[in-house]
Tab-separated table of C-alpha atoms in Angstrom:
chain	number	residue	atom	x	y	z
A	12	MET	CA	56.913	-55.423	35.515
A	13	HIS	CA	53.850	-57.633	33.982
A	14	GLU	CA	55.344	-56.096	30.546
A	15	LEU	CA	58.490	-59.144	30.553
A	16	ALA	CA	55.240	-61.787	30.897
A	17	ILE	CA	53.300	-60.120	28.331
A	18	ALA	CA	56.049	-59.739	25.884
A	19	ASP	CA	56.789	-63.296	26.179
A	20	SER	CA	53.316	-64.163	25.288
A	21	ILE	CA	53.013	-62.148	22.503
A	22	VAL	CA	56.358	-63.752	21.254
A	23	GLN	CA	54.735	-67.099	22.124
A	24	ILE	CA	51.623	-66.585	20.185
A	25	ALA	CA	53.193	-64.983	17.015
A	26	ASP	CA	55.919	-67.570	16.631
A	27	ARG	CA	53.457	-70.254	16.602
A	28	HIS	CA	51.314	-68.540	14.363
A	29	ALA	CA	54.503	-67.804	12.173
A	30	ASN	CA	54.420	-71.684	11.474
A	31	GLY	CA	58.667	-70.861	10.242
A	32	ARG	CA	58.232	-67.725	8.433
A	33	ARG	CA	59.825	-64.925	9.530
A	34	VAL	CA	57.661	-62.146	11.285
A	35	THR	CA	58.360	-58.419	10.614
A	36	LYS	CA	55.478	-57.008	12.411
A	37	VAL	CA	53.208	-57.784	15.467
A	38	GLN	CA	49.953	-55.654	15.598
A	39	LEU	CA	48.799	-55.514	19.162
A	40	LYS	CA	45.533	-53.939	20.562
A	41	VAL	CA	45.880	-52.721	24.550
A	42	GLY	CA	43.018	-50.728	26.614
A	43	HIS	CA	44.084	-48.328	28.533
A	44	LEU	CA	42.807	-49.642	31.737
A	45	ARG	CA	45.468	-52.707	31.275
A	46	GLN	CA	47.792	-50.055	32.832
A	47	VAL	CA	51.028	-51.662	30.131
A	48	VAL	CA	53.802	-49.170	29.978
A	49	PRO	CA	54.721	-49.141	26.174
A	50	SER	CA	58.566	-48.127	26.435
A	51	ALA	CA	58.757	-51.315	28.838
A	52	LEU	CA	56.861	-53.425	26.700
A	53	ALA	CA	59.085	-52.766	23.805
A	54	PHE	CA	62.086	-53.278	25.401
A	55	SER	CA	60.886	-56.480	26.892
A	56	PHE	CA	59.585	-57.689	23.476
A	57	GLU	CA	62.737	-57.116	21.835
A	58	LEU	CA	64.746	-58.936	24.361
A	59	VAL	CA	62.297	-61.689	24.527
A	60	ALA	CA	61.989	-62.133	20.649
A	61	GLN	CA	65.953	-62.747	20.328
A	62	GLY	CA	66.460	-66.000	18.592
A	63	THR	CA	62.906	-66.913	17.459
A	64	SER	CA	60.827	-66.091	14.380
A	65	VAL	CA	59.904	-63.025	15.615
A	66	GLU	CA	63.334	-61.476	16.394
A	67	GLY	CA	63.764	-57.664	15.005
A	68	ALA	CA	59.831	-57.546	13.987
A	69	GLU	CA	58.211	-54.404	14.875
A	70	LEU	CA	55.381	-54.232	17.562
A	71	GLU	CA	52.698	-51.552	16.683
A	72	MET	CA	50.847	-51.081	19.437
A	73	GLU	CA	47.286	-49.314	19.552
A	74	GLU	CA	46.163	-47.798	22.747
A	75	VAL	CA	42.142	-48.626	22.628
A	76	PRO	CA	40.455	-45.537	25.227
A	77	VAL	CA	37.849	-46.724	27.476
A	78	THR	CA	34.585	-46.306	26.815
A	79	GLY	CA	31.289	-46.971	29.015
A	80	SER	CA	28.055	-47.423	28.669
A	81	CYS	CA	25.301	-45.800	31.686
A	82	ARG	CA	23.744	-48.685	32.975
A	83	GLY	CA	20.863	-45.707	34.381
A	84	CYS	CA	20.546	-43.684	31.717
A	85	GLY	CA	22.056	-45.743	28.716
A	86	VAL	CA	24.127	-43.055	27.396
A	87	GLU	CA	27.526	-44.066	26.365
A	88	SER	CA	30.763	-42.131	27.467
A	89	ARG	CA	34.455	-41.715	26.316
A	90	LEU	CA	36.311	-41.861	30.030
A	91	LYS	CA	39.554	-39.950	30.772
A	92	GLU	CA	40.377	-40.658	33.942
A	93	PHE	CA	38.702	-42.116	37.089
A	94	PRO	CA	35.877	-41.865	38.558
A	95	LEU	CA	34.358	-43.314	35.524
A	96	GLN	CA	31.735	-41.508	35.203
A	97	CYS	CA	28.707	-41.061	33.013
A	98	ARG	CA	28.890	-38.071	30.874
A	99	ALA	CA	25.046	-37.540	31.001
A	100	CYS	CA	23.978	-38.559	34.257
A	101	GLY	CA	27.201	-38.337	36.586
A	102	SER	CA	26.426	-42.203	37.697
A	103	ASP	CA	29.793	-44.389	38.517
A	104	ASP	CA	27.518	-47.183	37.589
A	105	LEU	CA	29.217	-48.037	34.721
A	106	ARG	CA	29.631	-50.740	32.038
A	107	VAL	CA	33.159	-50.603	30.171
A	108	LEU	CA	32.249	-51.515	26.983
A	109	GLU	CA	36.135	-50.747	25.364
A	110	GLY	CA	39.967	-50.156	27.270
A	111	GLU	CA	40.411	-53.569	28.646
A	112	GLU	CA	41.604	-55.515	25.421
A	113	LEU	CA	44.686	-56.811	25.381
A	114	PHE	CA	45.244	-59.140	22.374
A	115	VAL	CA	47.186	-59.982	18.971
A	116	GLU	CA	45.414	-58.662	16.096
A	117	SER	CA	47.862	-59.509	13.276
A	118	LEU	CA	51.482	-60.617	12.361
A	119	GLU	CA	53.100	-59.627	8.870
A	120	MET	CA	55.363	-62.180	7.554
A	121	GLU	CA	57.840	-63.018	5.113
A	122	GLU	CA	56.830	-65.757	2.455
A	123	VAL	CA	59.820	-67.198	0.578
B	25	MET	CA	64.900	-65.595	-3.785
B	26	HIS	CA	61.709	-63.716	-4.078
B	27	ARG	CA	60.291	-62.430	-0.540
B	28	THR	CA	56.646	-61.181	-0.282
B	29	ALA	CA	54.729	-60.098	2.590
B	30	VAL	CA	51.672	-61.559	3.717
B	31	LYS	CA	49.749	-60.044	6.763
B	32	GLN	CA	47.955	-63.041	8.759
B	33	VAL	CA	44.867	-62.012	11.401
B	34	VAL	CA	45.049	-63.595	14.746
B	35	MET	CA	43.199	-62.158	17.108
B	36	GLU	CA	44.137	-64.156	20.077
B	37	GLY	CA	44.248	-63.085	23.710
B	38	VAL	CA	47.741	-62.151	25.261
B	39	LEU	CA	46.638	-64.001	28.606
B	40	ASP	CA	44.634	-66.867	26.991
B	41	ALA	CA	46.849	-69.380	27.685
B	42	ASN	CA	47.478	-68.381	31.175
B	43	ASP	CA	43.281	-68.440	31.149
B	44	ALA	CA	42.836	-71.381	30.199
B	45	LEU	CA	45.341	-72.771	32.532
B	46	ALA	CA	43.547	-70.551	35.550
B	47	GLN	CA	40.664	-72.411	34.530
B	48	ALA	CA	42.173	-75.793	34.844
B	49	ASN	CA	43.277	-74.749	38.319
B	50	ARG	CA	39.680	-73.840	39.265
B	51	THR	CA	38.054	-77.069	37.919
B	52	GLN	CA	40.618	-78.597	40.350
B	53	PHE	CA	39.943	-76.570	43.593
B	54	ASP	CA	35.881	-76.781	42.856
B	55	GLU	CA	36.342	-80.875	42.442
B	56	ALA	CA	38.236	-80.431	45.764
B	57	GLY	CA	35.568	-78.250	47.325
B	58	THR	CA	38.327	-75.637	47.942
B	59	TYR	CA	37.593	-71.787	47.954
B	60	VAL	CA	40.338	-70.490	46.658
B	61	VAL	CA	41.481	-66.637	47.663
B	62	ASN	CA	44.217	-64.617	45.906
B	63	LEU	CA	45.574	-62.343	48.384
B	64	MET	CA	47.204	-59.756	46.603
B	65	SER	CA	48.904	-56.070	47.990
B	66	SER	CA	52.273	-54.268	47.815
B	67	PRO	CA	55.271	-55.527	49.800
B	68	GLY	CA	55.041	-55.301	53.544
B	69	ALA	CA	51.490	-54.276	53.548
B	70	GLY	CA	50.942	-56.704	55.620
B	71	LYS	CA	49.912	-60.065	53.989
B	72	THR	CA	51.761	-62.980	55.983
B	73	ALA	CA	50.681	-61.206	59.239
B	74	LEU	CA	47.273	-60.992	58.667
B	75	LEU	CA	47.435	-64.984	57.976
B	76	GLU	CA	49.277	-65.413	60.835
B	77	ARG	CA	45.995	-64.029	63.078
B	78	THR	CA	43.874	-65.801	60.402
B	79	LEU	CA	45.171	-68.820	60.911
B	80	GLU	CA	45.383	-68.131	65.064
B	81	ARG	CA	41.954	-67.629	64.809
B	82	MET	CA	40.716	-70.297	62.313
B	83	HIS	CA	42.746	-73.010	63.761
B	84	GLY	CA	39.461	-75.838	64.391
B	85	LYS	CA	36.696	-73.732	62.978
B	86	LEU	CA	38.121	-73.759	58.836
B	87	ARG	CA	40.817	-75.938	57.730
B	88	LEU	CA	43.216	-73.686	55.805
B	89	GLY	CA	45.798	-74.245	53.385
B	90	VAL	CA	48.105	-71.424	51.975
B	91	LEU	CA	50.372	-71.029	49.016
B	92	GLU	CA	53.189	-69.038	49.905
B	93	GLY	CA	54.576	-67.103	46.427
B	94	ASP	CA	57.824	-64.989	46.506
B	95	VAL	CA	60.518	-64.143	44.236
B	96	GLN	CA	62.566	-65.841	46.432
B	97	THR	CA	63.239	-67.061	50.054
B	98	THR	CA	60.856	-69.262	51.956
B	99	LEU	CA	61.216	-66.663	54.820
B	100	ASP	CA	57.176	-65.992	54.649
B	101	ALA	CA	56.433	-69.855	55.022
B	102	ASP	CA	58.761	-70.310	57.751
B	103	ARG	CA	56.913	-67.498	59.731
B	104	LEU	CA	53.610	-69.806	58.656
B	105	SER	CA	54.817	-73.359	59.593
B	106	ARG	CA	54.382	-73.156	63.233
B	107	PHE	CA	50.649	-73.332	62.774
B	108	HIS	CA	51.121	-76.744	60.797
B	109	VAL	CA	48.547	-75.736	58.281
B	110	PRO	CA	49.028	-77.417	54.704
B	111	LEU	CA	51.547	-74.863	53.209
B	112	VAL	CA	53.647	-74.715	50.251
B	113	GLN	CA	56.212	-72.120	48.741
B	114	VAL	CA	56.788	-71.265	45.390
B	115	ASN	CA	59.505	-68.796	44.472
B	116	THR	CA	59.096	-67.307	41.080
B	117	ASP	CA	63.054	-66.898	40.598
B	118	PRO	CA	63.570	-70.001	38.226
B	119	GLY	CA	61.045	-67.814	35.737
B	120	PHE	CA	62.111	-65.159	33.198
B	121	GLY	CA	64.741	-63.174	35.968
B	122	GLY	CA	62.146	-63.628	38.777
B	123	GLU	CA	58.627	-63.132	37.914
B	124	CYS	CA	57.111	-60.179	40.016
B	125	HIS	CA	53.904	-62.123	40.251
B	126	LEU	CA	52.211	-65.612	40.328
B	127	ASP	CA	50.768	-66.877	37.293
B	128	ALA	CA	48.263	-69.845	37.044
B	129	ASN	CA	51.118	-72.236	35.572
B	130	MET	CA	53.454	-71.299	38.715
B	131	VAL	CA	50.206	-71.829	40.649
B	132	ARG	CA	49.822	-75.274	39.115
B	133	SER	CA	53.342	-76.383	39.963
B	134	GLY	CA	52.307	-75.767	43.663
B	135	LEU	CA	49.606	-77.496	43.807
B	136	SER	CA	51.224	-80.849	43.312
B	137	GLU	CA	52.575	-81.023	47.034
B	138	LEU	CA	49.259	-79.824	48.528
B	139	SER	CA	45.943	-81.915	49.525
B	140	LEU	CA	43.030	-80.069	48.121
B	141	ASN	CA	40.851	-82.399	49.952
B	142	ASP	CA	41.712	-81.915	53.146
B	143	MET	CA	41.275	-77.947	52.850
B	144	ASP	CA	38.412	-75.716	52.961
B	145	VAL	CA	39.863	-72.384	52.036
B	146	LEU	CA	42.967	-72.518	50.497
B	147	VAL	CA	44.831	-68.854	50.181
B	148	ILE	CA	47.715	-67.614	47.515
B	149	GLU	CA	49.697	-64.975	49.087
B	150	ASN	CA	50.645	-63.557	45.868
B	151	VAL	CA	54.040	-62.208	45.338
B	152	GLY	CA	54.133	-58.330	46.441
B	153	ASN	CA	53.797	-56.265	43.859
B	154	LEU	CA	50.895	-53.442	43.244
B	155	VAL	CA	50.883	-54.044	39.489
B	156	CYS	CA	51.551	-57.235	38.031
B	157	PRO	CA	49.910	-59.798	40.088
B	158	ALA	CA	46.021	-58.021	38.913
B	159	GLU	CA	46.620	-58.908	35.236
B	160	PHE	CA	47.303	-63.229	36.059
B	161	LYS	CA	44.275	-64.847	37.101
B	162	VAL	CA	45.577	-68.167	39.022
B	163	GLY	CA	42.396	-69.764	39.330
B	164	GLU	CA	41.069	-68.214	42.350
B	165	ASN	CA	37.471	-67.700	43.530
B	166	THR	CA	37.736	-64.430	45.075
B	167	ARG	CA	40.439	-61.804	45.056
B	168	VAL	CA	41.342	-59.769	48.396
B	169	MET	CA	43.754	-56.973	48.630
B	170	VAL	CA	45.288	-56.131	51.636
B	171	TYR	CA	46.376	-52.246	51.885
B	172	SER	CA	48.402	-50.717	54.294
B	173	ILE	CA	47.560	-47.047	55.522
B	174	THR	CA	51.411	-46.262	55.040
B	175	GLU	CA	51.025	-46.396	51.608
B	176	GLY	CA	49.413	-42.988	51.056
B	177	GLU	CA	46.194	-42.084	50.306
B	178	GLU	CA	46.245	-41.831	46.054
B	179	LYS	CA	47.262	-45.573	45.397
B	180	PRO	CA	44.019	-46.614	43.888
B	181	LEU	CA	44.085	-43.766	41.133
B	182	LYS	CA	47.487	-44.920	40.153
B	183	TYR	CA	47.522	-48.243	40.393
B	184	PRO	CA	43.701	-48.972	38.997
B	185	LEU	CA	44.306	-52.471	37.852
B	186	MET	CA	44.657	-54.325	41.528
B	187	PHE	CA	41.907	-52.071	42.845
B	188	ARG	CA	39.400	-52.648	40.457
B	189	SER	CA	39.841	-56.378	40.398
B	190	ALA	CA	39.725	-56.927	44.283
B	191	ASP	CA	36.313	-57.823	45.880
B	192	LEU	CA	37.520	-57.263	49.162
B	193	VAL	CA	40.028	-54.600	50.309
B	194	LEU	CA	41.586	-54.804	54.008
B	195	VAL	CA	42.777	-51.373	55.068
B	196	ASN	CA	45.540	-52.457	57.116
B	197	LYS	CA	47.820	-51.072	59.853
B	198	VAL	CA	45.021	-48.740	61.308
B	199	ASP	CA	46.111	-48.761	64.615
B	200	LEU	CA	48.726	-46.208	62.810
B	201	LEU	CA	46.288	-43.387	62.011
B	202	GLU	CA	46.797	-41.202	65.252
B	203	HIS	CA	50.701	-41.252	64.141
B	204	LEU	CA	50.221	-40.582	60.406
B	205	ASP	CA	49.386	-37.683	58.049
B	206	PHE	CA	47.329	-40.434	56.069
B	207	ASP	CA	43.095	-38.906	55.365
B	208	LEU	CA	41.207	-42.348	55.616
B	209	GLU	CA	37.717	-40.659	54.288
B	210	GLN	CA	40.217	-39.413	51.401
B	211	PHE	CA	41.598	-42.530	50.534
B	212	LEU	CA	38.152	-44.397	50.674
B	213	GLY	CA	36.947	-41.564	48.502
B	214	TYR	CA	39.427	-42.624	45.722
B	215	LEU	CA	38.643	-46.290	46.195
B	216	ASP	CA	35.128	-45.722	45.523
B	217	ALA	CA	36.140	-43.653	42.353
B	218	VAL	CA	38.409	-47.500	40.848
B	219	ASN	CA	35.804	-49.451	42.647
B	220	PRO	CA	32.368	-47.836	43.523
B	221	GLY	CA	31.252	-49.487	46.914
B	222	VAL	CA	33.466	-52.604	46.659
B	223	GLU	CA	34.026	-54.121	50.213
B	224	ARG	CA	36.589	-52.908	52.896
B	225	ILE	CA	37.455	-53.960	56.431
B	226	LEU	CA	39.496	-51.447	58.686
B	227	ALA	CA	41.868	-53.763	60.391
B	228	SER	CA	45.284	-53.897	62.287
B	229	ALA	CA	47.121	-57.174	62.158
B	230	ARG	CA	48.983	-55.783	65.151
B	231	THR	CA	46.423	-55.039	67.146
B	232	GLY	CA	43.982	-57.541	65.943
B	233	GLN	CA	41.276	-55.044	64.977
B	234	GLY	CA	38.640	-55.679	62.304
B	235	VAL	CA	40.352	-59.413	62.118
B	236	ASP	CA	37.381	-61.195	63.659
B	237	GLU	CA	35.135	-59.274	60.177
B	238	TRP	CA	37.675	-60.760	58.000
B	239	CYS	CA	37.499	-64.188	59.769
B	240	SER	CA	33.767	-63.971	59.521
B	241	TRP	CA	34.092	-62.710	55.793
B	242	LEU	CA	36.098	-65.702	54.894
B	243	GLU	CA	33.806	-68.225	56.862
B	244	GLU	CA	30.878	-67.314	55.516
B	245	ARG	CA	32.610	-68.083	51.841
B	246	GLY	CA	34.523	-70.425	52.498
B	247	ALA	CA	32.932	-73.208	54.995
B	248	PRO	CA	31.829	-76.493	53.782
B	249	SER	CA	27.813	-76.732	52.785
């Protein structure tokens, strides 16, 4: 379950940026290719956040769909499943443009 | 007391801290001239058996070292101790409930017990798991995946993260092909669907099939230049 380790990193990042303030929301971008299970991540996040400035914060996950551009014909495709194929020419030689993201986008905090 | 909400843009990669440590490991490997293989698979796919065959064949040819990752026990390290190569066992269980993968920091903790200067190749045998190890770089030069045909044909589609990140897939236990309903062509088709054209070697750690090919692959990359 890599969600636990991922949750741990998210809490560390948020706690460091919060600098003593209470975090109320963490916005996360997750590419579809990262195989993160949202319910497992939410559960882990709640657990790991306990006792930190992130305790009780909402974890908002935005899933980024997979898109790629064809190295052959240059057409961009939205990719729903494997194999990842160009919608125009059917080639599988694609450069993944989006769908591999895994980053903390922003935090909402309470300022006293 | 008046509280106002503030929003702060962060844009920080969740795995940045791990990636930075992995880069530090890599620098250490490069300075020592050690080529590093991150060996990954499900539990029971045959990573340790393959390593046994590899250590037998490479004796006197390539100076190998092994970092064994497991949640618990030193059973795998015990199996390999008869080869008298530099060997360290890293147990992930002091982590949060026993991590299901090695991360860069855990590998770093094992490096202090290994003399990299005495090794051409370090094989990091990751924790048996088809998802998590793929997410964590440890500083490796290459990723090799052992896949056992007893796992069925469809796993590349179910676990694309690891199959996509592999540079070489060793399809193990092919001596069992005649006893199983496993459809090798279908499996290789699924493999190409997630990682087009990835190198593959059909092998059996039990009979030795494909092991020479694998050892040559390793020697080409790891032999001192």
